[in-house]
Short mmCIF file of N, CA, C and O in Angstrom, two decimals:
data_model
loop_
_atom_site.label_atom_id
_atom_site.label_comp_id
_atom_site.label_asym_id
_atom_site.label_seq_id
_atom_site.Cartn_x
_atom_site.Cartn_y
_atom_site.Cartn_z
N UNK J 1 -26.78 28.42 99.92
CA UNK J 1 -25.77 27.58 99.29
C UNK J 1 -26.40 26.77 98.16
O UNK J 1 -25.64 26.54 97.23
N UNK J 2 -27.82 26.23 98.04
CA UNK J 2 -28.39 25.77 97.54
C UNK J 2 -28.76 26.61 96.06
O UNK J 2 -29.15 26.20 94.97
N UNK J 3 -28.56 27.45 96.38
CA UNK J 3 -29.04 28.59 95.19
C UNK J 3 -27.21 28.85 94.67
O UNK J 3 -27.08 28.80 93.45
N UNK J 4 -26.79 28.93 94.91
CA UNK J 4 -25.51 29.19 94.36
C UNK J 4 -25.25 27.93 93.53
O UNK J 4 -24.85 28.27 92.42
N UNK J 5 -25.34 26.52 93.67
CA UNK J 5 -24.98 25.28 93.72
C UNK J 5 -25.84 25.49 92.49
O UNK J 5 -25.41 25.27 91.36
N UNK J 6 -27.24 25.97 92.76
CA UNK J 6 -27.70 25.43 91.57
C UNK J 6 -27.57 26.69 89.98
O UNK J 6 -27.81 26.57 88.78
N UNK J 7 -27.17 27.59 90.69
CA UNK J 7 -26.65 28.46 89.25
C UNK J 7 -25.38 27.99 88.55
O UNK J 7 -25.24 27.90 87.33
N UNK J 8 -24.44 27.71 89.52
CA UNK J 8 -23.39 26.89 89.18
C UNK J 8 -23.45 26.04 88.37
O UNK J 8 -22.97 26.28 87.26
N UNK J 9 -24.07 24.70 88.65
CA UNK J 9 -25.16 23.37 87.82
C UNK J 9 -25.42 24.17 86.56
O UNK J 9 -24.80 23.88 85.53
N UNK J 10 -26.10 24.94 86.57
CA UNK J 10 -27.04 25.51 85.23
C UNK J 10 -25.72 26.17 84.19
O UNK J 10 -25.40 25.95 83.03
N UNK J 11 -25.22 27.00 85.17
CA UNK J 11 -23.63 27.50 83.70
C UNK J 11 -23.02 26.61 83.59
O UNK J 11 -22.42 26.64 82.51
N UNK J 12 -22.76 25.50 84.33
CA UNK J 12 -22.04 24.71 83.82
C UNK J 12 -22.66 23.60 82.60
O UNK J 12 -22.01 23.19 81.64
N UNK J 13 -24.33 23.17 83.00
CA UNK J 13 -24.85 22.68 82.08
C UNK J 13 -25.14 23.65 80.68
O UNK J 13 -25.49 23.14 79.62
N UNK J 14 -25.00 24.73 80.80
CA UNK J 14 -25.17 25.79 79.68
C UNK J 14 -23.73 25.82 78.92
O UNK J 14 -23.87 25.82 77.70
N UNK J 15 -22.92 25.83 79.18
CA UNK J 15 -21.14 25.74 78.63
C UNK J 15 -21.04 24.46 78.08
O UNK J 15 -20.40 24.08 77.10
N UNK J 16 -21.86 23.77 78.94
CA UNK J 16 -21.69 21.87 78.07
C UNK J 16 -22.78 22.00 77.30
O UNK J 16 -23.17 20.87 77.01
N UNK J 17 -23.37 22.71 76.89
CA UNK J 17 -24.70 22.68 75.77
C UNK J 17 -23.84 23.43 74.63
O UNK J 17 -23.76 23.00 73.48
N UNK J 18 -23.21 24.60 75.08
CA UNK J 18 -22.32 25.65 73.87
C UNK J 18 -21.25 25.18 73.39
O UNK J 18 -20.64 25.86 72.57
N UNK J 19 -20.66 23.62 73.88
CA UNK J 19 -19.65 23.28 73.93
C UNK J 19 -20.35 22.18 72.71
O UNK J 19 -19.78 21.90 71.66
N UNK J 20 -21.79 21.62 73.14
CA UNK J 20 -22.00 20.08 72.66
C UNK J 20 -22.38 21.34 71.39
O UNK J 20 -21.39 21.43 70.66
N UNK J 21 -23.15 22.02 71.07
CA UNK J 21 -23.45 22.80 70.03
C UNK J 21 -22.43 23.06 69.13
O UNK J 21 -22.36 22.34 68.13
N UNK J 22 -21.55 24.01 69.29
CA UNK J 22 -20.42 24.10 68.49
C UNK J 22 -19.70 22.85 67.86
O UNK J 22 -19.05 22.98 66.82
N UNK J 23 -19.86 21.33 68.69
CA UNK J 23 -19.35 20.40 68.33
C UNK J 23 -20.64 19.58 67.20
O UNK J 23 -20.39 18.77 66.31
N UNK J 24 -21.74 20.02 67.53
CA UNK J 24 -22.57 19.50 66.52
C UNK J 24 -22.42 20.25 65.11
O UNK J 24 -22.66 19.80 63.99
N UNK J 25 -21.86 21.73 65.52
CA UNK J 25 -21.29 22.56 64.15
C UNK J 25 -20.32 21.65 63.73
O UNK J 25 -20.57 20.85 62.83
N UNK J 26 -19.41 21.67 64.20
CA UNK J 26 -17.92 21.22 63.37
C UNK J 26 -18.62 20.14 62.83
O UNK J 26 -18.62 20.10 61.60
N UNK J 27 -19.37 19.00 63.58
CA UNK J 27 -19.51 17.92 62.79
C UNK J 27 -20.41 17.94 61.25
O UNK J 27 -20.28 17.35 60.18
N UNK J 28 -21.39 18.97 61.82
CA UNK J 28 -22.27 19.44 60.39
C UNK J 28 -21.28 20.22 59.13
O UNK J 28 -21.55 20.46 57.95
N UNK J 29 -20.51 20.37 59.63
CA UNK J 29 -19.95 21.37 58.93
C UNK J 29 -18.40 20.23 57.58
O UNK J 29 -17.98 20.40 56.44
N UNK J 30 -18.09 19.03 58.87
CA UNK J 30 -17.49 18.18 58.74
C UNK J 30 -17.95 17.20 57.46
O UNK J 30 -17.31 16.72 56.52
N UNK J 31 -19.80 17.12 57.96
CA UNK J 31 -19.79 16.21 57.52
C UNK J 31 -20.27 16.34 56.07
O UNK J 31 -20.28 15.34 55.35
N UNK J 32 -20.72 17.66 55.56
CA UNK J 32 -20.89 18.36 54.52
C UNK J 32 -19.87 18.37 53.49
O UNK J 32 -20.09 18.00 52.33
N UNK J 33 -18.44 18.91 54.01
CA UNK J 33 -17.13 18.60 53.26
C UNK J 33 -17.26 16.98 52.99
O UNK J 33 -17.27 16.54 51.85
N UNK J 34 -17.36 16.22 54.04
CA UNK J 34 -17.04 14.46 53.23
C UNK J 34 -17.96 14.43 52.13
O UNK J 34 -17.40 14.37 51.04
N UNK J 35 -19.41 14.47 52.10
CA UNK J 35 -20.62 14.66 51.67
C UNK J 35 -20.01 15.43 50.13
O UNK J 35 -20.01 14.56 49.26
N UNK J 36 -19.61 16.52 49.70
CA UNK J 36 -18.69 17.18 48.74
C UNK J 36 -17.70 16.50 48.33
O UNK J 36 -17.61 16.49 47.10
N UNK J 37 -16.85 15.87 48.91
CA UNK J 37 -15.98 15.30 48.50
C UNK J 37 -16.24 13.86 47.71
O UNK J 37 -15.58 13.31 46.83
N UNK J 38 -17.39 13.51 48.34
CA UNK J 38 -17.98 12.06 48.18
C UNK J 38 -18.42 11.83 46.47
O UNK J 38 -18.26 10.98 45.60
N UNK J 39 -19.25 13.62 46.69
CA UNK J 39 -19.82 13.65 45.27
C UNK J 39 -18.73 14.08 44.24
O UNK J 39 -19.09 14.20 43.06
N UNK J 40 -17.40 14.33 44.57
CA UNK J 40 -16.74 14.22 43.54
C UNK J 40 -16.13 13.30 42.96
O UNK J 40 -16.20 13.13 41.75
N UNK J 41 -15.21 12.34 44.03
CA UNK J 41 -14.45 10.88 44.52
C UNK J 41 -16.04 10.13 43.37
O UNK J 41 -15.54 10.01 42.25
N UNK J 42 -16.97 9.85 43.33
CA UNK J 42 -18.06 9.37 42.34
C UNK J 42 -18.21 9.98 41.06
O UNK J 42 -18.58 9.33 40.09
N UNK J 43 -17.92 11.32 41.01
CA UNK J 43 -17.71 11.98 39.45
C UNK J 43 -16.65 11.25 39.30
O UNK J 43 -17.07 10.18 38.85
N UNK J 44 -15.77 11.20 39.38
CA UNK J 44 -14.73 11.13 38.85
C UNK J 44 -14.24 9.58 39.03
O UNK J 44 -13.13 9.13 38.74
N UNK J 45 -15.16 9.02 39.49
CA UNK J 45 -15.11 7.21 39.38
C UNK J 45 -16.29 7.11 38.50
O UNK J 45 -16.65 5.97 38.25
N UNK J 46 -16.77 7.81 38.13
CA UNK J 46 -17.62 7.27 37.01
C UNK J 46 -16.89 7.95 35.94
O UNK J 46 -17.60 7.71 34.97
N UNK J 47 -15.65 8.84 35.41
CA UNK J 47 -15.80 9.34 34.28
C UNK J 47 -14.27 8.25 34.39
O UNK J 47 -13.71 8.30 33.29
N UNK J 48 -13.60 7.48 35.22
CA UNK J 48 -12.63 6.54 34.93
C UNK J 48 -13.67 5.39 34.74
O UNK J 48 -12.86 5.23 33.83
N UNK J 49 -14.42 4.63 34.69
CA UNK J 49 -15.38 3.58 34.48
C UNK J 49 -15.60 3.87 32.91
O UNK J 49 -15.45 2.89 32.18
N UNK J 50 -15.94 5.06 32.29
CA UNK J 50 -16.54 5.39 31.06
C UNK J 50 -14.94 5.13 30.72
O UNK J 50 -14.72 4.14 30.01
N UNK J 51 -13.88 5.85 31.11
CA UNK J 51 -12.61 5.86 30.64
C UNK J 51 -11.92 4.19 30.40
O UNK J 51 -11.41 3.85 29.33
N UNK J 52 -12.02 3.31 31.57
CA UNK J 52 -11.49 2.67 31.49
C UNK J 52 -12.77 1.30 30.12
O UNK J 52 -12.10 0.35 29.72
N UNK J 53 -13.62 1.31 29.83
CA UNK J 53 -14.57 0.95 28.79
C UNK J 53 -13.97 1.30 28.20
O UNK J 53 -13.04 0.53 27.99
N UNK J 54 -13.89 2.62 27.45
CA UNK J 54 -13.09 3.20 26.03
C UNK J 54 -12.10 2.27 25.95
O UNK J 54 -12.09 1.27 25.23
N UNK J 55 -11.23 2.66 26.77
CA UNK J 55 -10.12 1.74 26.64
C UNK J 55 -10.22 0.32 26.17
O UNK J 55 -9.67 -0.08 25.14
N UNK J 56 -10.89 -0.38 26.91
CA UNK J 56 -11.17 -2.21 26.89
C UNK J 56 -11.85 -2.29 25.15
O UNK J 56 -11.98 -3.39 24.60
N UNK J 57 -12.10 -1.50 24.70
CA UNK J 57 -13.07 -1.19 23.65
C UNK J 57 -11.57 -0.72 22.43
O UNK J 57 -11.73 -1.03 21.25
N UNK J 58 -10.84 -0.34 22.65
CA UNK J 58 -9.78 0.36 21.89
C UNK J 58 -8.84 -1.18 21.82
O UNK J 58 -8.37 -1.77 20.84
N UNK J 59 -8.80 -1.55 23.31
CA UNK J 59 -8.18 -2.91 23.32
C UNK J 59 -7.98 -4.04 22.59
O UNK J 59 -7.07 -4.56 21.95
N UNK J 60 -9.44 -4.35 22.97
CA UNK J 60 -10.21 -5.59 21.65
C UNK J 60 -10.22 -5.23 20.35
O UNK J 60 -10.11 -6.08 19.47
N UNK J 61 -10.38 -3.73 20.04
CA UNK J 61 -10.41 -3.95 18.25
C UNK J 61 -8.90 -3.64 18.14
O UNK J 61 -8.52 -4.71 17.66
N UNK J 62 -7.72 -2.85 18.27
CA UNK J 62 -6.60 -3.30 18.40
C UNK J 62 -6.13 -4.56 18.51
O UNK J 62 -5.23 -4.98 17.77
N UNK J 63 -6.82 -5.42 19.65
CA UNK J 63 -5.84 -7.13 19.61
C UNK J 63 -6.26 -7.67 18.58
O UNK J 63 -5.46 -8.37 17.98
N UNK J 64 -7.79 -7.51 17.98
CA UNK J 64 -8.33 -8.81 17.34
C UNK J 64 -7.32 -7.94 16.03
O UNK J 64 -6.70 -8.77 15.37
N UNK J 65 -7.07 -6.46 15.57
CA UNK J 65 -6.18 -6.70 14.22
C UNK J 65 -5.12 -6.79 14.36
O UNK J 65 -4.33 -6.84 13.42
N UNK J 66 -4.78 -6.83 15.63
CA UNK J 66 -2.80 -7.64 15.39
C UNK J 66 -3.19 -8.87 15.41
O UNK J 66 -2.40 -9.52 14.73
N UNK J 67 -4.12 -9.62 15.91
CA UNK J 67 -3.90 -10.87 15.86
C UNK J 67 -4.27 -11.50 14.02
O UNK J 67 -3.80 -12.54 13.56
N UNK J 68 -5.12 -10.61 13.32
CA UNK J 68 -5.32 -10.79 12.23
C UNK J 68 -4.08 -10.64 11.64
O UNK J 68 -3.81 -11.61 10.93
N UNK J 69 -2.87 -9.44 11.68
CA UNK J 69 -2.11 -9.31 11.08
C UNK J 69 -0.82 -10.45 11.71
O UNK J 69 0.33 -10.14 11.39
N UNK J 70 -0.95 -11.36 12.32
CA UNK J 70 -0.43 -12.11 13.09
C UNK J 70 -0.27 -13.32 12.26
O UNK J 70 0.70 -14.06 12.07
N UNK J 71 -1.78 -13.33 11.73
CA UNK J 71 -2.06 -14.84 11.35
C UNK J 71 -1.34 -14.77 9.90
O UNK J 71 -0.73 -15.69 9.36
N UNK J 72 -1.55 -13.41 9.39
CA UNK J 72 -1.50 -12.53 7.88
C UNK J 72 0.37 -13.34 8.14
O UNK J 72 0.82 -14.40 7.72
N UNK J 73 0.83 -12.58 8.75
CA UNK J 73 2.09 -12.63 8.76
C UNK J 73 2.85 -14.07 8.80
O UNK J 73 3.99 -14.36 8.44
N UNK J 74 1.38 -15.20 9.59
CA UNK J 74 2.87 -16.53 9.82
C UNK J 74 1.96 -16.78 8.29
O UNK J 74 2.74 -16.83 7.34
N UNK J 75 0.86 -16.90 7.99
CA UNK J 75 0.60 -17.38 6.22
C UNK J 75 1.57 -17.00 5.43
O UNK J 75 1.95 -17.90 4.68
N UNK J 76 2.34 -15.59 5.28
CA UNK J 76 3.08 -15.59 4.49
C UNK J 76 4.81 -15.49 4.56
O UNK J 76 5.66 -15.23 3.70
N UNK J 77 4.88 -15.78 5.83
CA UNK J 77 6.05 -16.28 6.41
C UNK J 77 6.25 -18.26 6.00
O UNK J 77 7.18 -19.05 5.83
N UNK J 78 4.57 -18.28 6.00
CA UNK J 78 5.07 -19.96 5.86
C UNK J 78 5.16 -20.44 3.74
O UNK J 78 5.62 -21.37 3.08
N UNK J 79 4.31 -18.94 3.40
CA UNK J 79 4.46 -19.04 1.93
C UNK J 79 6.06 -19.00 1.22
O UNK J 79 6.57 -19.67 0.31
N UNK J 80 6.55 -17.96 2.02
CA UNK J 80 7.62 -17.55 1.65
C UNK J 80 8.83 -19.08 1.91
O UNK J 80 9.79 -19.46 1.25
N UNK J 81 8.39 -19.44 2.79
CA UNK J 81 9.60 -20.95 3.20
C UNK J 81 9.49 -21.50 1.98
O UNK J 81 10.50 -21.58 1.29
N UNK J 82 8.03 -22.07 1.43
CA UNK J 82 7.46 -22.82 0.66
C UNK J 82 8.35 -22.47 -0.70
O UNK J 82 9.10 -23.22 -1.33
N UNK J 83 8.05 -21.24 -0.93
CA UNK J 83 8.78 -21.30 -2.30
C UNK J 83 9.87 -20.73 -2.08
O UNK J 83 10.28 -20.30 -3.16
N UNK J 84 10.67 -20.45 -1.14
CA UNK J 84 12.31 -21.34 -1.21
C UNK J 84 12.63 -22.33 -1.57
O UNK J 84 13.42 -22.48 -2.50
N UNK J 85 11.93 -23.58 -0.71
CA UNK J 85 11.87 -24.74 -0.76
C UNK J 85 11.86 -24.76 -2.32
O UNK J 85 12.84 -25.04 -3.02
N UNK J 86 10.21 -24.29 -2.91
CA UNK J 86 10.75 -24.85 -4.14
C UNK J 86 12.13 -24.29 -5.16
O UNK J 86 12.79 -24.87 -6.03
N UNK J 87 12.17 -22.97 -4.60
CA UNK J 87 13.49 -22.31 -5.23
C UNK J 87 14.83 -23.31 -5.40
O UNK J 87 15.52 -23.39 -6.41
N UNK J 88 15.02 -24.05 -4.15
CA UNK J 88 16.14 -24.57 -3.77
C UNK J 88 15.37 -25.81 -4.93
O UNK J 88 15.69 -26.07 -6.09
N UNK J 89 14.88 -26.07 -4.54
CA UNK J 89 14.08 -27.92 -5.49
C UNK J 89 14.43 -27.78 -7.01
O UNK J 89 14.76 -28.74 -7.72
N UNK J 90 14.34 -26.74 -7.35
CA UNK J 90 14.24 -26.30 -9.01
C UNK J 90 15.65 -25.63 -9.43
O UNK J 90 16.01 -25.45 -10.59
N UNK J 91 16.31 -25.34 -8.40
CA UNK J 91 18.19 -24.88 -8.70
C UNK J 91 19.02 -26.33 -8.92
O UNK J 91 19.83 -26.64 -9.79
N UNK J 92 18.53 -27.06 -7.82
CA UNK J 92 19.30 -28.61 -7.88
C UNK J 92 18.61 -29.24 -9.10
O UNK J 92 19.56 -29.78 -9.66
N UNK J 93 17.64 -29.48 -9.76
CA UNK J 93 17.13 -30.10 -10.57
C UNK J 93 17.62 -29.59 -12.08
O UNK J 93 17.56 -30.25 -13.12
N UNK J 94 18.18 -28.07 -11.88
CA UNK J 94 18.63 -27.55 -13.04
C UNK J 94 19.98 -27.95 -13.28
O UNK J 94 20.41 -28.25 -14.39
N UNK J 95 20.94 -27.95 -11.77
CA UNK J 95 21.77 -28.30 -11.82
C UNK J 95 22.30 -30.02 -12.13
O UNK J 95 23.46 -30.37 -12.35
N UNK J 96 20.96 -31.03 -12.06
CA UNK J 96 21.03 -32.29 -12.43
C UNK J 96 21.37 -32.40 -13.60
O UNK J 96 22.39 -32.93 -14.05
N UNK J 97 19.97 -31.57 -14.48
CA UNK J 97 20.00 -31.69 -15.75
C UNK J 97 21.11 -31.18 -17.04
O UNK J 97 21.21 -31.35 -18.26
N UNK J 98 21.82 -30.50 -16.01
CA UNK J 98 23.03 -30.20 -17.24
C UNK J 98 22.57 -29.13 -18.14
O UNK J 98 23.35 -29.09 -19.09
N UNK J 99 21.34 -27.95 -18.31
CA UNK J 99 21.74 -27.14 -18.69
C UNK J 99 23.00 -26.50 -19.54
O UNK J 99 24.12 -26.79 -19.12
N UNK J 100 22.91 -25.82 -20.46
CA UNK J 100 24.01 -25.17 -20.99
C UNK J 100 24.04 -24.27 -20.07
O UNK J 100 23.37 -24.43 -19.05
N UNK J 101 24.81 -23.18 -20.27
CA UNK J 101 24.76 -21.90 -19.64
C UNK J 101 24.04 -20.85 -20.75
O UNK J 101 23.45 -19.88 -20.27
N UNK J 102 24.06 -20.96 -21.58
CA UNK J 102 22.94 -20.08 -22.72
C UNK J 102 21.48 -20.04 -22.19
O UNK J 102 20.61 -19.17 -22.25
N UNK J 103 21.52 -21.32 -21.65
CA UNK J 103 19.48 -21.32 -21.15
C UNK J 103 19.15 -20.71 -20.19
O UNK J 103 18.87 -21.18 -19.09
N UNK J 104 19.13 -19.01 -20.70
CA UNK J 104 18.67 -18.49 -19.83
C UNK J 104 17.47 -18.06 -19.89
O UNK J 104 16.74 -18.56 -20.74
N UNK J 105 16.89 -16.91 -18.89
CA UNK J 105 15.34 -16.94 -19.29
C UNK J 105 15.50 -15.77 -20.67
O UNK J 105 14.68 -15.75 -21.59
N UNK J 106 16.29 -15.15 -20.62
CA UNK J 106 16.31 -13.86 -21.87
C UNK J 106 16.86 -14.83 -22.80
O UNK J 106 16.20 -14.80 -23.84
N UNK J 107 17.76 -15.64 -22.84
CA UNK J 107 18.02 -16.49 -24.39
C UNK J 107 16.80 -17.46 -24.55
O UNK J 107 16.62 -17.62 -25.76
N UNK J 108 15.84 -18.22 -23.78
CA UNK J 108 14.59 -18.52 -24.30
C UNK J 108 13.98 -17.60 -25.05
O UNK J 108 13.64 -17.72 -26.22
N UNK J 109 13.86 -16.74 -24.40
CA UNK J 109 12.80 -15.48 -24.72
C UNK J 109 12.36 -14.99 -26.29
O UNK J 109 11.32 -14.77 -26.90
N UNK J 110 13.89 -14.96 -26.55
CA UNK J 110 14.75 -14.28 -27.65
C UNK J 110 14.76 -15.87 -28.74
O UNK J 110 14.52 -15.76 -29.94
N UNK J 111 14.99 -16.92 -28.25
CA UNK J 111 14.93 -18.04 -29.29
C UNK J 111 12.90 -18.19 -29.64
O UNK J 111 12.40 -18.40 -30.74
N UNK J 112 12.22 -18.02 -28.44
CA UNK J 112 10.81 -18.05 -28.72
C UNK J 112 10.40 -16.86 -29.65
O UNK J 112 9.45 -17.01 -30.42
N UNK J 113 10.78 -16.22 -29.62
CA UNK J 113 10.51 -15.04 -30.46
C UNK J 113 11.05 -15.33 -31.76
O UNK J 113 10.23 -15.13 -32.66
N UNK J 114 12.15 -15.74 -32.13
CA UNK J 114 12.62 -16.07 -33.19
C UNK J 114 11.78 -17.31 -33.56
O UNK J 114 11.45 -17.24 -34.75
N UNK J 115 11.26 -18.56 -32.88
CA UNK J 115 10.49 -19.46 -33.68
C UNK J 115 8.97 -18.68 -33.93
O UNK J 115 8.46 -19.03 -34.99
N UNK J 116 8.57 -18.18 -33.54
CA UNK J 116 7.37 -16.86 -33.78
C UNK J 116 7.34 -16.79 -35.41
O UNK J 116 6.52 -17.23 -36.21
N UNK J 117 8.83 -15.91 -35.61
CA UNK J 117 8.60 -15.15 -37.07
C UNK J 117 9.14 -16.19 -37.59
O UNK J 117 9.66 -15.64 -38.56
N UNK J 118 9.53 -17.73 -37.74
CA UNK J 118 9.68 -18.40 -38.29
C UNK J 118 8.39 -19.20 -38.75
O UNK J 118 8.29 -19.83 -39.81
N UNK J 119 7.39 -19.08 -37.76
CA UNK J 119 6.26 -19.93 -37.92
C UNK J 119 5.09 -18.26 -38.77
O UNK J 119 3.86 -18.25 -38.66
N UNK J 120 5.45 -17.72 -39.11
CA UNK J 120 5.31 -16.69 -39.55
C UNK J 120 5.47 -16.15 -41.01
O UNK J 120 4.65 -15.44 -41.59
N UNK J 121 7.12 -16.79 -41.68
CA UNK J 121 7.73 -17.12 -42.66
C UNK J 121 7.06 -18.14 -43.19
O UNK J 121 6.73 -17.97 -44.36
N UNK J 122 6.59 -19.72 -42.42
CA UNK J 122 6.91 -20.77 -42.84
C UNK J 122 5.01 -20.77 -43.22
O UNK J 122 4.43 -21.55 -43.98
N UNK J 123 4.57 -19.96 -42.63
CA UNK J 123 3.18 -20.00 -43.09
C UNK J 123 2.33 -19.86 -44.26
O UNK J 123 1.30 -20.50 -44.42
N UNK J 124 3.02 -18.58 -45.45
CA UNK J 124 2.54 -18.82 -46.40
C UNK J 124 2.82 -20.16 -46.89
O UNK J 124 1.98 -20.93 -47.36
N UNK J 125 4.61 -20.48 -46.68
CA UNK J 125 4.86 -21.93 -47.45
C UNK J 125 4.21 -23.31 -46.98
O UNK J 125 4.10 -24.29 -47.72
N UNK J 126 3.86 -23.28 -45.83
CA UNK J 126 2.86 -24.37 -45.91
C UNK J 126 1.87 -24.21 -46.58
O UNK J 126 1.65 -25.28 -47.15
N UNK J 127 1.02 -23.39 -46.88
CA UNK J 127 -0.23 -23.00 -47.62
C UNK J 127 -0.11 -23.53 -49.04
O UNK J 127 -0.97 -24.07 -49.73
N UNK J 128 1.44 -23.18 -49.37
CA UNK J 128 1.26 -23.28 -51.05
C UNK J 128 1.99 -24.35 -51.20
O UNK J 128 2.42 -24.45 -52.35
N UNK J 129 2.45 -25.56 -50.16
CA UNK J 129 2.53 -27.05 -50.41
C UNK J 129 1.61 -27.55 -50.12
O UNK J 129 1.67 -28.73 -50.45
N UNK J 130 0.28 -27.18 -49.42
CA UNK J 130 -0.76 -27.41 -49.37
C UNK J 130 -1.28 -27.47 -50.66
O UNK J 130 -1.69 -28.57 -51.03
N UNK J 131 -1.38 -26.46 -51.49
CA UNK J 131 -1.97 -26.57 -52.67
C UNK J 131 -1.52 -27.26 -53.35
O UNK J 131 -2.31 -27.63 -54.23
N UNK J 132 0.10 -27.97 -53.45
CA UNK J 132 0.43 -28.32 -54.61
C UNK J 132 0.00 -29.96 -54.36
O UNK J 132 -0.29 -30.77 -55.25
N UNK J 133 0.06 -30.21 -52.89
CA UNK J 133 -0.31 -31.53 -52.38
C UNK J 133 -1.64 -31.95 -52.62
O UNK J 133 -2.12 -33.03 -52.28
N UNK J 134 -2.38 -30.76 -53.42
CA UNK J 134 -3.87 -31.21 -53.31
C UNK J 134 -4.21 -31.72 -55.26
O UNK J 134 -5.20 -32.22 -55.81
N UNK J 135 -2.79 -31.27 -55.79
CA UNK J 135 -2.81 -31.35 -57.31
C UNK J 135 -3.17 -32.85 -57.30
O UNK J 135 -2.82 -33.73 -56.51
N UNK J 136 -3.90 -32.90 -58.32
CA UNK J 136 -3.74 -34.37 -59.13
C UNK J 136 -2.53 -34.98 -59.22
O UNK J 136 -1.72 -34.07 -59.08
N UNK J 137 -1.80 -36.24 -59.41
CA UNK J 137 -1.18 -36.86 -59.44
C UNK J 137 -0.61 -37.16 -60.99
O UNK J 137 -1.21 -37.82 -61.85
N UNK J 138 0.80 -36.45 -61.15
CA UNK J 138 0.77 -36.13 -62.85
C UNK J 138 0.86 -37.81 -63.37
O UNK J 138 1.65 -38.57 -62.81
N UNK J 139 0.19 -38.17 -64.21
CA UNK J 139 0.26 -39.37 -65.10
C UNK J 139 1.06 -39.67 -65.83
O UNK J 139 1.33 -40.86 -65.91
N UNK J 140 1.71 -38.77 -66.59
CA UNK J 140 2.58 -38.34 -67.50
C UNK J 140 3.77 -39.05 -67.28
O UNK J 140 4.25 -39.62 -68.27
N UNK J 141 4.59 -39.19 -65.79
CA UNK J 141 5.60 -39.32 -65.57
C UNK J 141 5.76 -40.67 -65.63
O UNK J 141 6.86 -41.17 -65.42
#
């Protein structure tokens, strides 16, 4: 009985060895796939790390030129008030002064141009009352 008992013992400790074996497979086998997986789950957290840099990098030079075109924009948002302001300042002041309606900028234009060829005309004749102003003083008279 003793001999039976103990072959018994032995297949049964031999089935729990083929049993613990195969289970040390699955786990080797298990732990190889995580191990694979691990090294990809890290590729691919390092090529979002490089990715997400680019980005932060695309970010900052993007914000800092809207914020340039920001500043661009209230400067000449606040230029533009300015000379309304004076637009409006210089309509009422025209309207103080009573203006004709002739004073426009093309009837200046056109009267400056005309004192032009008048000072143009009037140039030889100053020259030659110049000369006559430089005559002696007739005695005679």
């Amino acid at each position: 009985c003793t001999t039976s008992n103990f072959l018994v013992a032995i297949s049964d400790l031999n089935l729990k060895q083929i049993a613990i074996n195969e289970e040390i497979s699955n786990t080797n086998s298990l732990r190889e796939q995580i191990a694979q997986q691990t090294k990809i789950l890290v590729l691919e957290l390092a090529q979002q790390k490089n990715e997400l840099k680019r980005l932060n990098e695309q970010y900052e030079a993007r914000k800092s030129k809207a914020d340039f075109q920001i500043e661009n924009l209230n400067y000449l948002q606040a230029k533009s008030n300015e000379y309304q302001q004076q637009i409006i300042n210089l309509e009422t002041s025209v309207v103080s002064i009573e203006l004709p309606n002739n004073c426009t900028h093309t009837s200046i234009v056109k009267l400056s141009n005309e004192v032009e060829d008048l000072k143009k005309v009037n140039e030889p004749l100053a020259q030659k009352l110049t000369c006559y102003q430089q005559l002696p003083p007739d005695i005679f008279s």
